Short mmCIF file of C-alpha atoms in Angstrom, two decimals:
data_model
loop_
_atom_site.label_atom_id
_atom_site.label_comp_id
_atom_site.label_asym_id
_atom_site.label_seq_id
_atom_site.Cartn_x
_atom_site.Cartn_y
_atom_site.Cartn_z
CA GLY I 1 17.42 9.34 -21.59
CA THR I 2 18.19 6.12 -19.75
CA GLY I 3 15.19 3.83 -19.85
CA HIS I 4 14.51 1.34 -17.06
CA PRO I 5 11.90 -1.20 -18.23
CA VAL I 6 12.43 -3.16 -14.95
CA SER I 7 11.55 -6.41 -16.74
CA SER I 8 14.79 -6.14 -18.74
CA ALA I 9 18.16 -4.39 -18.67
CA PRO I 10 18.37 -0.56 -18.71
CA ILE I 11 18.48 1.11 -22.11
CA VAL I 12 21.14 3.81 -22.35
CA ASN I 13 20.21 6.59 -24.78
CA GLY I 14 16.77 5.06 -25.13
CA ALA I 15 13.30 6.25 -26.04
CA VAL I 16 9.70 5.61 -25.00
CA HIS I 17 6.85 6.35 -27.40
CA ILE I 18 3.36 6.87 -25.95
CA ALA I 19 0.23 6.84 -28.10
CA ARG I 20 -3.46 6.35 -27.31
CA GLY I 21 -2.70 5.84 -23.64
CA LYS I 22 -0.34 2.92 -24.16
CA LEU I 23 3.34 2.23 -24.73
CA GLU I 24 3.91 1.97 -28.48
CA TYR I 25 7.69 1.66 -28.38
CA VAL I 26 10.41 1.03 -25.77
CA GLY I 27 13.96 0.72 -27.02
CA PRO I 28 16.95 2.53 -28.52
CA ARG I 29 16.63 6.18 -29.46
CA LEU I 30 14.31 6.89 -32.40
CA GLU I 31 15.16 9.25 -35.22
CA ALA I 32 13.14 12.46 -35.05
CA ALA I 33 12.00 11.94 -38.63
CA LYS I 34 10.08 8.83 -37.55
CA LEU I 35 8.18 10.86 -34.97
CA ARG I 36 7.00 13.70 -37.17
CA GLY I 37 3.83 15.20 -35.72
CA THR I 38 4.61 13.82 -32.26
CA ALA I 39 5.36 15.92 -29.18
CA ILE I 40 8.93 15.13 -28.13
CA MET I 41 10.31 15.39 -24.58
CA ASP I 42 14.11 15.51 -24.34
CA THR I 43 15.15 13.40 -21.34
CA THR I 44 18.89 13.60 -21.91
CA GLY I 45 20.66 13.03 -18.59
CA LEU I 46 17.42 11.85 -16.97
CA HIS I 47 15.88 8.45 -16.24
CA VAL I 48 12.59 6.93 -17.39
CA TYR I 49 10.85 4.38 -15.15
CA PRO I 50 7.43 2.74 -14.96
CA GLY I 51 5.12 4.40 -12.43
CA LEU I 52 5.40 3.09 -8.89
CA VAL I 53 2.69 0.79 -7.48
CA ASN I 54 1.73 1.01 -3.80
CA ALA I 55 0.37 -2.45 -2.99
CA GLY I 56 -1.77 -1.56 0.02
CA THR I 57 -2.90 1.81 1.35
CA SER I 58 -5.92 3.77 2.57
CA LEU I 59 -5.01 6.59 0.18
CA GLY I 60 -8.17 8.38 -0.91
CA LEU I 61 -10.11 7.08 2.10
CA GLU I 62 -8.60 9.40 4.68
CA GLU I 63 -7.87 13.11 4.57
CA ILE I 64 -7.57 14.74 8.02
CA GLN I 65 -7.21 12.40 10.99
CA SER I 66 -8.69 14.90 13.44
CA VAL I 67 -11.82 15.43 11.30
CA GLN I 68 -14.00 12.31 11.46
CA GLY I 69 -16.05 13.26 8.41
CA THR I 70 -12.99 12.95 6.17
CA ILE I 71 -12.20 9.38 7.26
CA ASP I 72 -13.77 6.33 5.63
CA THR I 73 -11.18 3.68 6.41
CA THR I 74 -13.13 1.46 8.79
CA GLU I 75 -16.32 -0.57 8.42
CA ILE I 76 -18.39 -0.98 11.58
CA ALA I 77 -19.55 -4.52 10.80
CA ASP I 78 -17.35 -7.56 11.48
CA PHE I 79 -18.17 -9.27 8.17
CA GLN I 80 -18.61 -7.12 5.03
CA PRO I 81 -17.01 -9.02 2.12
CA ASP I 82 -19.73 -7.69 -0.21
CA LEU I 83 -18.26 -4.18 -0.02
CA GLN I 84 -15.47 -2.81 -2.22
CA ALA I 85 -12.98 -0.32 -0.80
CA VAL I 86 -12.90 1.68 -4.04
CA TRP I 87 -16.54 2.68 -3.47
CA ALA I 88 -15.29 5.03 -0.75
CA TYR I 89 -12.31 6.35 -2.75
CA ASN I 90 -12.08 10.13 -3.09
CA PRO I 91 -10.06 11.04 -6.23
CA PHE I 92 -9.83 14.69 -5.10
CA SER I 93 -7.84 14.01 -1.93
CA ALA I 94 -4.96 16.47 -1.48
CA ILE I 95 -2.80 13.55 -0.30
CA ILE I 96 -3.15 11.89 -3.71
CA GLU I 97 -1.45 14.83 -5.40
CA VAL I 98 1.49 14.56 -3.00
CA ALA I 99 1.92 10.80 -3.54
CA ARG I 100 1.60 11.25 -7.29
CA SER I 101 4.31 13.91 -7.37
CA GLU I 102 6.72 11.32 -5.92
CA GLY I 103 6.12 8.90 -8.78
CA ILE I 104 3.27 6.72 -7.50
CA THR I 105 0.82 6.19 -10.35
CA SER I 106 -1.40 3.41 -8.99
CA ALA I 107 -2.34 1.96 -5.61
CA LEU I 108 -4.23 -0.94 -4.04
CA VAL I 109 -6.95 0.68 -1.93
CA LEU I 110 -7.98 -1.19 1.21
CA GLN I 111 -10.11 -0.59 4.28
CA ALA I 112 -9.72 -1.75 7.86
CA GLY I 113 -12.09 -2.60 10.69
CA GLY I 114 -13.93 -5.78 11.50
CA THR I 115 -12.56 -9.17 10.53
CA VAL I 116 -13.55 -9.43 6.87
CA SER I 117 -13.74 -5.76 6.03
CA SER I 118 -14.10 -5.45 2.24
CA ARG I 119 -12.56 -6.36 -1.09
CA THR I 120 -9.65 -4.34 -2.38
CA GLY I 121 -9.14 -2.65 -5.75
CA VAL I 122 -6.41 -0.87 -7.71
CA VAL I 123 -6.86 2.72 -8.87
CA HIS I 124 -4.85 5.13 -10.95
CA LEU I 125 -3.96 8.31 -9.06
CA ASP I 126 -5.68 10.43 -11.69
CA GLY I 127 -9.22 10.90 -12.93
CA TRP I 128 -12.44 12.73 -12.12
CA SER I 129 -14.60 9.67 -11.55
CA MET I 130 -14.26 6.01 -10.61
CA GLN I 131 -14.83 5.04 -14.24
CA GLU I 132 -11.73 7.03 -15.18
CA THR I 133 -9.52 6.07 -12.25
CA LEU I 134 -10.35 2.38 -11.72
CA VAL I 135 -7.78 -0.17 -12.89
CA ALA I 136 -9.29 -3.34 -11.37
CA SER I 137 -11.75 -4.28 -8.59
CA PRO I 138 -12.56 -6.46 -6.74
CA LEU I 139 -9.21 -8.15 -6.22
CA THR I 140 -8.16 -9.48 -2.81
CA LEU I 141 -10.32 -9.92 0.28
CA ARG I 142 -8.91 -8.31 3.43
CA ILE I 143 -8.96 -10.45 6.59
CA GLU I 144 -7.65 -9.52 10.03
CA LEU I 145 -7.90 -12.19 12.70
CA PRO I 146 -8.01 -11.25 16.40
CA SER I 147 -4.84 -12.18 18.25
CA LEU I 148 -3.88 -12.17 21.91
CA PRO I 149 -0.47 -10.71 22.82
CA THR I 150 2.46 -13.08 23.15
CA GLU I 151 2.62 -12.18 26.84
CA PHE I 152 0.40 -10.12 29.11
CA PRO I 153 1.78 -7.26 31.21
CA ASP I 154 3.19 -8.46 34.52
CA ASP I 155 0.86 -6.22 36.50
CA MET I 156 -2.34 -7.38 34.78
CA GLN I 157 -4.87 -9.06 37.08
CA GLU I 158 -5.63 -12.74 36.46
CA ASP I 159 -9.36 -12.12 36.10
CA ARG I 160 -8.63 -9.52 33.39
CA LYS I 161 -6.45 -12.04 31.53
CA ALA I 162 -9.22 -14.63 31.73
CA GLU I 163 -11.73 -12.08 30.45
CA LEU I 164 -9.56 -11.26 27.42
CA LYS I 165 -9.08 -14.95 26.64
CA ARG I 166 -12.84 -15.60 26.79
CA ALA I 167 -13.53 -12.64 24.50
CA HIS I 168 -10.89 -13.91 22.07
CA ARG I 169 -12.38 -17.42 21.96
CA LYS I 170 -15.86 -15.97 21.43
CA GLN I 171 -14.67 -13.78 18.57
CA LEU I 172 -12.85 -16.68 16.91
CA ALA I 173 -15.98 -18.83 17.21
CA LEU I 174 -18.01 -16.17 15.34
CA ILE I 175 -15.39 -16.01 12.60
CA GLU I 176 -15.31 -19.78 12.21
CA GLU I 177 -19.11 -19.87 12.08
CA PHE I 178 -19.15 -17.27 9.31
CA PHE I 179 -16.50 -19.11 7.26
CA ASP I 180 -18.29 -22.45 7.77
CA ARG I 181 -21.53 -20.90 6.51
CA ALA I 182 -19.73 -19.33 3.56
CA THR I 183 -18.02 -22.64 2.70
CA HIS I 184 -21.38 -24.45 2.76
CA TYR I 185 -22.94 -21.71 0.63
CA ALA I 186 -20.13 -22.02 -1.93
CA LYS I 187 -20.57 -25.82 -2.15
CA VAL I 188 -24.35 -25.59 -2.57
CA SER I 189 -23.98 -22.84 -5.18
CA ARG I 190 -21.60 -25.07 -7.14
CA LEU I 191 -24.07 -27.98 -7.01
CA ALA I 192 -26.88 -25.66 -8.08
CA LYS I 193 -25.18 -25.15 -11.44
CA ASP I 194 -26.27 -28.70 -12.35
CA ASN I 195 -29.49 -28.69 -10.35
CA SER I 196 -31.21 -25.31 -10.01
CA SER I 197 -33.57 -26.66 -7.33
CA LEU I 198 -30.60 -26.70 -4.94
CA ALA I 199 -29.91 -22.96 -5.33
CA PRO I 200 -29.66 -21.31 -1.89
CA LYS I 201 -31.43 -18.11 -0.98
CA ARG I 202 -29.10 -15.40 -2.21
CA ASP I 203 -26.91 -13.80 0.46
CA GLY I 204 -24.72 -10.96 -0.81
CA ARG I 205 -22.07 -11.40 1.86
CA LEU I 206 -21.72 -15.16 1.35
CA GLU I 207 -21.87 -14.75 -2.44
CA ALA I 208 -18.85 -12.42 -2.30
CA MET I 209 -16.87 -15.08 -0.40
CA ILE I 210 -17.10 -17.75 -3.11
CA PRO I 211 -14.02 -16.89 -5.25
CA TYR I 212 -11.84 -16.74 -2.12
CA LEU I 213 -13.06 -20.02 -0.66
CA THR I 214 -12.62 -21.80 -3.98
CA GLY I 215 -9.08 -20.48 -4.36
CA ASP I 216 -9.86 -18.47 -7.48
CA ALA I 217 -8.76 -15.21 -5.77
CA PRO I 218 -6.29 -14.49 -2.95
CA VAL I 219 -7.03 -13.14 0.52
CA LEU I 220 -4.98 -10.36 2.11
CA MET I 221 -4.23 -11.45 5.67
CA ASN I 222 -3.03 -8.69 7.98
CA ALA I 223 -0.36 -10.11 10.31
CA ASN I 224 2.84 -8.63 11.71
CA SER I 225 4.20 -10.62 14.65
CA TYR I 226 5.48 -14.19 14.41
CA LYS I 227 2.44 -15.34 16.40
CA GLN I 228 -0.03 -13.46 14.17
CA ILE I 229 1.58 -14.86 11.02
CA ARG I 230 1.42 -18.43 12.40
CA GLU I 231 -2.26 -17.98 13.28
CA ALA I 232 -3.06 -16.51 9.86
CA LEU I 233 -1.36 -19.35 8.00
CA GLU I 234 -3.11 -21.99 10.13
CA PHE I 235 -6.47 -20.35 9.45
CA ALA I 236 -5.74 -20.19 5.71
CA ARG I 237 -4.86 -23.89 5.61
CA ARG I 238 -8.04 -24.82 7.45
CA TYR I 239 -10.28 -23.07 4.91
CA LYS I 240 -8.01 -23.71 1.88
CA LEU I 241 -7.45 -20.00 1.23
CA ARG I 242 -4.75 -18.43 -0.94
CA PRO I 243 -3.10 -16.06 1.52
CA ILE I 244 -1.01 -12.98 0.84
CA LEU I 245 0.60 -11.78 4.05
CA PHE I 246 0.21 -8.04 4.56
CA GLY I 247 2.37 -6.16 7.05
CA ALA I 248 4.67 -9.12 7.75
CA ARG I 249 7.04 -7.22 10.05
CA GLU I 250 8.46 -10.46 11.51
CA ALA I 251 8.11 -12.58 8.36
CA TRP I 252 11.90 -12.97 8.31
CA LYS I 253 11.51 -15.50 11.14
CA LEU I 254 9.56 -17.81 8.80
CA ALA I 255 11.28 -16.89 5.53
CA GLU I 256 12.33 -20.42 4.56
CA GLU I 257 8.88 -21.83 5.34
CA LEU I 258 7.15 -19.06 3.35
CA ALA I 259 9.45 -19.73 0.39
CA LYS I 260 8.84 -23.48 0.57
CA GLU I 261 5.07 -23.01 0.56
CA LYS I 262 5.33 -20.27 -2.12
CA LEU I 263 3.41 -17.73 -0.07
CA ASP I 264 3.40 -14.10 -1.20
CA VAL I 265 4.22 -11.20 1.10
CA ILE I 266 3.38 -7.50 0.97
CA PHE I 267 5.91 -6.00 3.37
CA CYS I 268 4.72 -2.81 5.06
CA ARG I 269 6.90 -0.79 6.04
CA THR I 270 10.71 -0.92 6.23
CA THR I 271 10.85 2.09 8.59
CA SER I 272 8.63 0.50 11.26
CA TYR I 273 9.90 -0.19 14.75
CA PRO I 274 10.57 -3.79 15.84
CA GLY I 275 7.49 -5.20 17.55
CA GLY I 276 8.97 -7.24 20.39
CA LYS I 277 11.14 -6.26 23.32
CA PHE I 278 14.05 -8.45 22.27
CA GLU I 279 14.04 -7.98 18.47
CA PRO I 280 17.28 -6.82 16.78
CA TRP I 281 17.16 -3.04 16.24
CA ASP I 282 17.54 -3.45 12.46
CA SER I 283 15.27 -6.49 12.07
CA VAL I 284 12.59 -4.56 10.17
CA TYR I 285 15.06 -2.69 7.97
CA SER I 286 16.78 -5.91 6.90
CA SER I 287 13.67 -8.09 6.68
CA PRO I 288 13.20 -7.63 2.89
CA ALA I 289 16.79 -8.81 2.34
CA ALA I 290 16.12 -11.89 4.50
CA LEU I 291 12.93 -12.66 2.56
CA ASP I 292 14.74 -12.25 -0.75
CA GLY I 293 17.62 -14.43 0.40
CA ALA I 294 15.21 -17.24 1.24
CA GLY I 295 13.43 -16.94 -2.12
CA VAL I 296 10.17 -15.38 -0.88
CA TRP I 297 8.19 -13.45 -3.49
CA PHE I 298 7.46 -10.10 -1.90
CA CYS I 299 6.77 -6.45 -2.61
CA ILE I 300 6.93 -3.31 -0.48
CA ALA I 301 3.99 -1.05 0.42
CA VAL I 302 3.21 1.97 2.61
CA SER I 303 -0.28 1.79 4.12
CA ASP I 304 -0.40 5.24 5.73
CA PRO I 305 -1.90 7.60 3.11
CA GLU I 306 0.11 10.62 4.22
CA LEU I 307 3.34 8.59 3.97
CA SER I 308 2.53 6.88 0.70
CA LYS I 309 4.83 9.40 -0.98
CA GLN I 310 7.79 7.64 0.70
CA LEU I 311 7.35 4.33 -1.13
CA GLY I 312 10.61 4.70 -3.08
CA VAL I 313 12.56 5.72 0.02
CA GLU I 314 11.15 2.75 1.97
CA ALA I 315 12.48 0.40 -0.71
CA GLY I 316 15.76 2.31 -0.75
CA LEU I 317 16.22 1.75 3.00
CA ALA I 318 15.90 -2.00 2.39
CA VAL I 319 18.75 -1.69 -0.13
CA ALA I 320 20.86 0.06 2.50
CA TYR I 321 20.29 -3.00 4.71
CA GLY I 322 21.22 -5.68 2.21
CA LEU I 323 18.47 -5.98 -0.41
CA ASN I 324 19.55 -6.18 -4.04
CA GLU I 325 18.82 -2.88 -5.83
CA GLU I 326 17.09 -4.51 -8.81
CA THR I 327 14.87 -6.56 -6.50
CA ALA I 328 13.96 -3.41 -4.55
CA LEU I 329 12.95 -1.61 -7.74
CA ARG I 330 10.81 -4.58 -8.81
CA ALA I 331 9.25 -4.61 -5.32
CA ILE I 332 7.56 -1.24 -6.01
CA THR I 333 6.76 -1.75 -9.70
CA GLN I 334 6.61 -5.13 -11.43
CA THR I 335 6.19 -7.45 -8.43
CA PRO I 336 3.13 -5.76 -6.85
CA ALA I 337 1.47 -5.51 -10.26
CA GLU I 338 1.97 -9.23 -10.93
CA MET I 339 1.05 -10.23 -7.37
CA LEU I 340 -2.26 -8.36 -7.68
CA GLY I 341 -3.04 -9.82 -11.10
CA ILE I 342 -2.61 -6.62 -13.13
CA GLY I 343 0.91 -7.28 -14.41
CA GLU I 344 -0.27 -7.38 -18.03
CA ARG I 345 -1.36 -3.75 -17.71
CA VAL I 346 1.07 -1.89 -15.43
CA GLY I 347 4.37 -2.30 -13.58
CA THR I 348 6.96 -2.29 -16.39
CA LEU I 349 7.83 -0.41 -19.55
CA GLU I 350 6.72 -2.87 -22.22
CA VAL I 351 4.92 -2.34 -25.50
CA GLY I 352 1.15 -2.70 -25.16
CA LYS I 353 0.97 -1.84 -21.46
CA MET I 354 -0.72 1.25 -20.06
CA ALA I 355 1.60 4.25 -20.32
CA ASP I 356 2.28 4.81 -16.61
CA VAL I 357 5.66 6.52 -16.90
CA ILE I 358 7.80 8.74 -14.68
CA VAL I 359 10.85 10.79 -15.66
CA THR I 360 13.31 11.25 -12.80
CA THR I 361 16.67 12.77 -11.93
CA ASP I 362 17.84 9.57 -10.21
CA SER I 363 16.64 6.18 -9.06
CA PRO I 364 13.26 6.23 -7.20
CA LEU I 365 15.14 4.45 -4.39
CA GLN I 366 17.21 7.57 -3.69
CA ALA I 367 15.89 10.11 -1.18
CA GLY I 368 17.33 12.94 -3.28
CA ASN I 369 15.50 11.86 -6.44
CA ALA I 370 13.00 14.24 -8.05
CA VAL I 371 10.17 13.34 -10.43
CA VAL I 372 10.24 15.93 -13.22
CA ALA I 373 7.52 14.51 -15.49
CA GLU I 374 4.80 11.89 -15.21
CA PHE I 375 2.20 10.17 -17.37
CA ILE I 376 -0.75 8.07 -16.17
CA ALA I 377 -2.43 6.02 -18.90
CA GLY I 378 -0.62 8.29 -21.35
CA LYS I 379 -1.94 11.53 -19.88
CA PRO I 380 0.61 14.19 -18.82
CA ILE I 381 0.20 14.85 -15.08
CA ASP I 382 0.47 18.18 -13.29
CA LEU I 383 2.99 17.51 -10.50
CA SER I 384 1.98 20.48 -8.36
CA ASN I 385 0.43 19.74 -4.98
CA LYS I 386 -0.47 21.42 -1.71
CA HIS I 387 3.17 21.46 -0.64
CA THR I 388 4.50 23.05 -3.84
CA ARG I 389 1.66 25.58 -3.94
CA ASN I 390 2.31 26.62 -0.33
CA ASP I 391 6.02 26.86 -1.07
CA GLU I 392 5.33 29.12 -4.03
CA MET I 393 2.86 31.25 -2.08
CA PHE I 394 5.13 31.88 0.91
CA HIS I 395 8.17 32.52 -1.28
CA HIS I 396 6.25 35.43 -2.78
CA ARG I 397 4.78 36.71 0.46
CA PRO I 398 4.94 40.53 0.52
CA ALA I 399 7.11 42.15 3.16
CA PRO I 400 5.04 42.73 6.31
CA ASN I 401 4.22 46.30 7.31
CA LEU I 402 4.45 45.92 11.07
CA GLY I 403 5.76 49.35 12.07
CA PRO I 404 8.68 49.99 14.43
CA GLU I 405 9.71 47.41 16.99
CA PRO I 406 8.02 47.88 20.35
CA THR I 407 10.10 48.73 23.39
CA LEU I 408 10.25 45.67 25.61
CA ARG I 409 9.87 46.22 29.33
CA GLY I 410 11.14 43.99 32.11
CA PRO I 411 14.27 42.96 33.97
CA LYS I 412 17.51 43.46 32.09
CA PRO I 413 18.21 39.70 31.61
CA MET I 414 14.86 39.38 29.76
CA ARG I 415 15.43 42.28 27.33
CA MET I 416 16.78 41.89 23.81
CA LYS I 417 18.54 44.55 21.77
CA GLY I 418 16.63 43.60 18.62
CA ALA I 419 14.45 40.95 17.05
CA GLY I 420 16.22 37.65 16.57
CA GLU I 421 19.09 38.32 18.99
CA ALA I 422 19.76 35.89 21.80
CA LEU I 423 18.65 36.75 25.31
CA LYS I 424 21.40 38.33 27.38
#
């Protein structure tokens, strides 16, 4: 088939060899004699891509929105950096099967709630236990700063506006206090390496903050509007953080600045509505193209678990609105893997990497594409899911034995001659 390593040019009439969970060969077609004893899949006329990477979702943390017991997306505390989102991950979620059947093989799992909610981690969308499914954790630290609206509603009372502003200042003061304490804790801990008598009393929450305050690991800052992005960047500069913007709906307004400062962006999602009243109708659709044109390093993600399956289509919409096709493909494979620090393991078809491979009828960017085979860490994946099983079940539903049609009574205009006919 046609191989698409992503990190290099497509390979027409190519081959991929998987062994012991890794990619052993990626290149021109191999002679069958060299593969004696190996199971061979003929992908003639098909395409072979690396598995897609969703760089930010609550997949596995949420099942049925109307059933509270199936939702574990939000922490009740304002500051919980000691937690890891993957601890709440449910590998048996029905939504995971659906996302997997559309070519997504790994995802960055994140929680919401509070200000510093938890640390994120990447999982494979296969496995019975966390030991089997975990790719890497902890990775980024999720931060969401409170933000007042750009303008209050015209009919809002002045005392209500003042109340909201006071609450906002109070919340910001608590956040600054926590970060000041964490910064002091990190400095004292560093000094304690040379003088153990200086070691502070251990605090799990402050301990977890150290790699992010020292710049050894990035923070994921949730911000969508221009105002929120400005506030997030100012906060990051103050505490010398390494920010990755998440959401970034209006990041196109600061594209040149983001490129100049070499700030990374996880754009989520291309099919969102514009946030402001006076935004261009296609501003969100074309935002990835604007970021790419300015030289911003970005990837595309879908945070909603039930819509995670649309990752390829979301990137495809960006192509329809000006984004280069190769860049769009990298934005859901190689770029998120490298941005999250797991690029040596997943994201491209290269020898030595984990064998996350999908076989497709077309580009993952096309809405009409179908995934016909998939491997995660070299393991063949069953692509059936709740949707396909329901489709199969109802296609084979036995004919109902309902008896003769009842005689309908009522005025003539309300009577029908038979089932399915229009009212006369």
